[in-house]
Amino acid sequence: MMLNTAPVLLLFHPTTGPNAKLDNTPSRYDFSTGTDKAEPIHAWLTRQLPNIPHPEFRRPINYVKIAITTTAVLGLITFGTVAAPYLLPIIQNRNLWAAVSLIAVLLFTSGHMFNHIRKVPYVAADGKGGVSYFAGGFQNQFGLETQIVAALYGILSFATISLALKVPRMAEARSQQIAVFVWGGVILGTYSFLLSVFRIKNGGYPFWLPPF
């Protein structure tokens, strides 16, 4: 039968009658390259036997699937009803959504998806026996570079939020003044380092900010 794979469906065409074929070679349906579903096989048989009546294909009602789906839906509804008083305060928590949104923004603006798409290395050797944390050019980057940039963005965000929201609420003027200088210094130093990183990525960038 010249079988190289199994299972195989062989259709032997009639050799006598109005639908007879001169070539008695059977038609072959290979399950290894096709599918084991009934619908494609029914369609294949219909194409192979075009001039004869074909029974309509109907699947029986799957009562097990209906029972499983109904049970799962009722279980989810019951779980949602019982757990709603405990889950709603968490889901509706503004601080939680703010934290999740901030983390997502920091990840994606720092190039996290670039790492997944390009499969970049975490770090690389600098050719002098050391480690290079930042890759030059805008078409290259390292995994650790993304984390450092995300941390810089996070520090800048936290410092800005503290200056805008927490510092004005301080009752003591002296403490408020110190907090302004501290958070202002944090923003200056962090942004200076971020600019130095940008100059590594773009060697022709002419601007810089002390101390970096």
Tab-separated table of N, CA and C in Angstrom, residues 89-151:
chain	number	residue	atom	x	y	z
A	89	PRO	N	-13.041	47.135	46.818
A	89	PRO	CA	-12.168	48.194	47.360
A	89	PRO	C	-10.751	48.146	46.802
A	90	ILE	N	-10.263	46.928	46.506
A	90	ILE	CA	-8.915	46.812	45.938
A	90	ILE	C	-8.909	47.276	44.487
A	91	ILE	N	-9.921	46.847	43.727
A	91	ILE	CA	-9.975	47.211	42.313
A	91	ILE	C	-10.185	48.712	42.137
A	92	GLN	N	-10.960	49.319	43.031
A	92	GLN	CA	-11.272	50.743	42.921
A	92	GLN	C	-10.262	51.634	43.637
A	93	ASN	N	-9.179	51.047	44.118
A	93	ASN	CA	-8.167	51.829	44.826
A	93	ASN	C	-7.378	52.680	43.832
A	94	ARG	N	-7.436	53.977	43.992
A	94	ARG	CA	-6.756	54.884	43.066
A	94	ARG	C	-5.242	54.758	43.168
A	95	ASN	N	-4.742	54.560	44.375
A	95	ASN	CA	-3.290	54.440	44.543
A	95	ASN	C	-2.745	53.199	43.845
A	96	LEU	N	-3.514	52.106	43.900
A	96	LEU	CA	-3.081	50.877	43.232
A	96	LEU	C	-2.990	51.084	41.726
A	97	TRP	N	-4.026	51.675	41.138
A	97	TRP	CA	-4.012	51.904	39.695
A	97	TRP	C	-2.944	52.920	39.305
A	98	ALA	N	-2.712	53.901	40.163
A	98	ALA	CA	-1.651	54.871	39.874
A	98	ALA	C	-0.286	54.190	39.868
A	99	ALA	N	-0.067	53.282	40.835
A	99	ALA	CA	1.214	52.573	40.893
A	99	ALA	C	1.389	51.656	39.688
A	100	VAL	N	0.326	50.922	39.336
A	100	VAL	CA	0.403	50.021	38.177
A	100	VAL	C	0.648	50.816	36.896
A	101	SER	N	-0.067	51.918	36.745
A	101	SER	CA	0.103	52.746	35.545
A	101	SER	C	1.511	53.329	35.475
A	102	LEU	N	2.019	53.786	36.620
A	102	LEU	CA	3.356	54.374	36.633
A	102	LEU	C	4.424	53.339	36.289
A	103	ILE	N	4.279	52.137	36.839
A	103	ILE	CA	5.243	51.073	36.530
A	103	ILE	C	5.193	50.717	35.047
A	104	ALA	N	3.985	50.615	34.490
A	104	ALA	CA	3.850	50.290	33.067
A	104	ALA	C	4.451	51.381	32.193
A	105	VAL	N	4.190	52.636	32.547
A	105	VAL	CA	4.742	53.750	31.763
A	105	VAL	C	6.266	53.748	31.819
A	106	LEU	N	6.821	53.516	33.004
A	106	LEU	CA	8.278	53.504	33.141
A	106	LEU	C	8.903	52.359	32.350
A	107	LEU	N	8.257	51.193	32.369
A	107	LEU	CA	8.794	50.046	31.638
A	107	LEU	C	8.803	50.298	30.134
A	108	PHE	N	7.679	50.781	29.620
A	108	PHE	CA	7.563	50.892	28.169
A	108	PHE	C	8.305	52.104	27.617
A	109	THR	N	8.409	53.177	28.391
A	109	THR	CA	9.169	54.323	27.901
A	109	THR	C	10.674	54.110	28.001
A	110	SER	N	11.099	53.155	28.804
A	110	SER	CA	12.532	52.892	28.938
A	110	SER	C	13.039	51.870	27.925
A	111	GLY	N	12.161	51.288	27.120
A	111	GLY	CA	12.599	50.364	26.074
A	111	GLY	C	12.452	48.909	26.429
A	112	HIS	N	11.513	48.570	27.298
A	112	HIS	CA	11.349	47.177	27.723
A	112	HIS	C	10.938	46.284	26.552
A	113	MET	N	10.026	46.756	25.708
A	113	MET	CA	9.571	45.947	24.580
A	113	MET	C	10.674	45.770	23.540
A	114	PHE	N	11.555	46.749	23.423
A	114	PHE	CA	12.688	46.630	22.501
A	114	PHE	C	13.545	45.424	22.878
A	115	ASN	N	13.732	45.212	24.187
A	115	ASN	CA	14.530	44.073	24.639
A	115	ASN	C	13.885	42.752	24.249
A	116	HIS	N	12.565	42.664	24.385
A	116	HIS	CA	11.878	41.419	24.051
A	116	HIS	C	11.890	41.161	22.546
A	117	ILE	N	11.763	42.220	21.761
A	117	ILE	CA	11.711	42.042	20.311
A	117	ILE	C	13.087	41.701	19.752
A	118	ARG	N	14.108	42.416	20.198
A	118	ARG	CA	15.453	42.232	19.650
A	118	ARG	C	16.270	41.167	20.388
A	119	LYS	N	15.814	40.720	21.549
A	119	LYS	CA	16.564	39.737	22.346
A	119	LYS	C	17.979	40.246	22.645
A	120	VAL	N	18.051	41.435	23.212
A	120	VAL	CA	19.341	42.085	23.436
A	120	VAL	C	20.056	41.448	24.624
A	121	PRO	N	21.389	41.527	24.672
A	121	PRO	CA	22.127	41.009	25.839
A	121	PRO	C	21.923	41.903	27.056
A	122	TYR	N	22.159	41.326	28.228
A	122	TYR	CA	21.956	42.094	29.460
A	122	TYR	C	23.036	43.161	29.617
A	123	VAL	N	24.304	42.781	29.457
A	123	VAL	CA	25.435	43.709	29.428
A	123	VAL	C	26.408	43.195	28.375
A	124	ALA	N	27.479	43.948	28.153
A	124	ALA	CA	28.489	43.528	27.180
A	124	ALA	C	29.855	44.001	27.656
A	125	ALA	N	30.885	43.337	27.172
A	125	ALA	CA	32.254	43.737	27.505
A	125	ALA	C	32.614	44.998	26.735
A	126	ASP	N	33.407	45.860	27.374
A	126	ASP	CA	33.797	47.118	26.731
A	126	ASP	C	35.114	47.015	25.974
A	127	GLY	N	35.702	45.814	25.913
A	127	GLY	CA	36.965	45.635	25.206
A	127	GLY	C	38.188	46.011	26.006
A	128	LYS	N	38.010	46.466	27.244
A	128	LYS	CA	39.131	46.863	28.091
A	128	LYS	C	39.138	46.080	29.400
A	129	GLY	N	38.446	44.965	29.401
A	129	GLY	CA	38.365	44.160	30.609
A	129	GLY	C	37.241	44.550	31.538
A	130	GLY	N	36.462	45.539	31.159
A	130	GLY	CA	35.348	45.990	31.991
A	130	GLY	C	34.010	45.612	31.382
A	131	VAL	N	32.961	46.207	31.932
A	131	VAL	CA	31.590	45.927	31.498
A	131	VAL	C	30.974	47.218	30.983
A	132	SER	N	30.306	47.125	29.853
A	132	SER	CA	29.607	48.274	29.275
A	132	SER	C	28.122	48.151	29.591
A	133	TYR	N	27.589	49.168	30.238
A	133	TYR	CA	26.183	49.146	30.643
A	133	TYR	C	25.271	49.841	29.635
A	134	PHE	N	25.840	50.696	28.795
A	134	PHE	CA	25.043	51.440	27.824
A	134	PHE	C	25.628	51.216	26.435
A	135	ALA	N	24.751	50.928	25.489
A	135	ALA	CA	25.167	50.712	24.101
A	135	ALA	C	25.023	52.015	23.327
A	136	GLY	N	26.036	52.351	22.553
A	136	GLY	CA	25.976	53.565	21.761
A	136	GLY	C	25.025	53.427	20.591
A	137	GLY	N	24.387	54.528	20.230
A	137	GLY	CA	23.454	54.517	19.105
A	137	GLY	C	22.034	54.217	19.549
A	138	PHE	N	21.087	54.624	18.712
A	138	PHE	CA	19.677	54.439	19.046
A	138	PHE	C	19.131	53.091	18.596
A	139	GLN	N	19.897	52.323	17.840
A	139	GLN	CA	19.441	51.022	17.372
A	139	GLN	C	19.953	49.879	18.237
A	140	ASN	N	20.686	50.191	19.299
A	140	ASN	CA	21.235	49.168	20.183
A	140	ASN	C	20.993	49.569	21.629
A	141	GLN	N	20.812	48.575	22.467
A	141	GLN	CA	20.722	48.817	23.901
A	141	GLN	C	20.891	47.492	24.633
A	142	PHE	N	21.172	47.582	25.925
A	142	PHE	CA	21.349	46.409	26.766
A	142	PHE	C	20.178	46.296	27.735
A	143	GLY	N	20.022	45.091	28.286
A	143	GLY	CA	18.930	44.882	29.226
A	143	GLY	C	19.075	45.704	30.492
A	144	LEU	N	20.292	45.759	31.033
A	144	LEU	CA	20.517	46.548	32.245
A	144	LEU	C	20.323	48.033	31.979
A	145	GLU	N	20.636	48.454	30.777
A	145	GLU	CA	20.433	49.860	30.406
A	145	GLU	C	18.968	50.259	30.560
A	146	THR	N	18.072	49.381	30.147
A	146	THR	CA	16.644	49.656	30.282
A	146	THR	C	16.246	49.811	31.744
A	147	GLN	N	16.772	48.950	32.594
A	147	GLN	CA	16.433	49.021	34.015
A	147	GLN	C	16.979	50.294	34.658
A	148	ILE	N	18.179	50.697	34.257
A	148	ILE	CA	18.754	51.928	34.808
A	148	ILE	C	17.932	53.143	34.385
A	149	VAL	N	17.561	53.188	33.110
A	149	VAL	CA	16.765	54.314	32.621
A	149	VAL	C	15.394	54.335	33.294
A	150	ALA	N	14.789	53.164	33.482
A	150	ALA	CA	13.498	53.112	34.175
A	150	ALA	C	13.632	53.597	35.612
A	151	ALA	N	14.733	53.234	36.276
A	151	ALA	CA	14.958	53.705	37.649
A	151	ALA	C	15.141	55.220	37.681
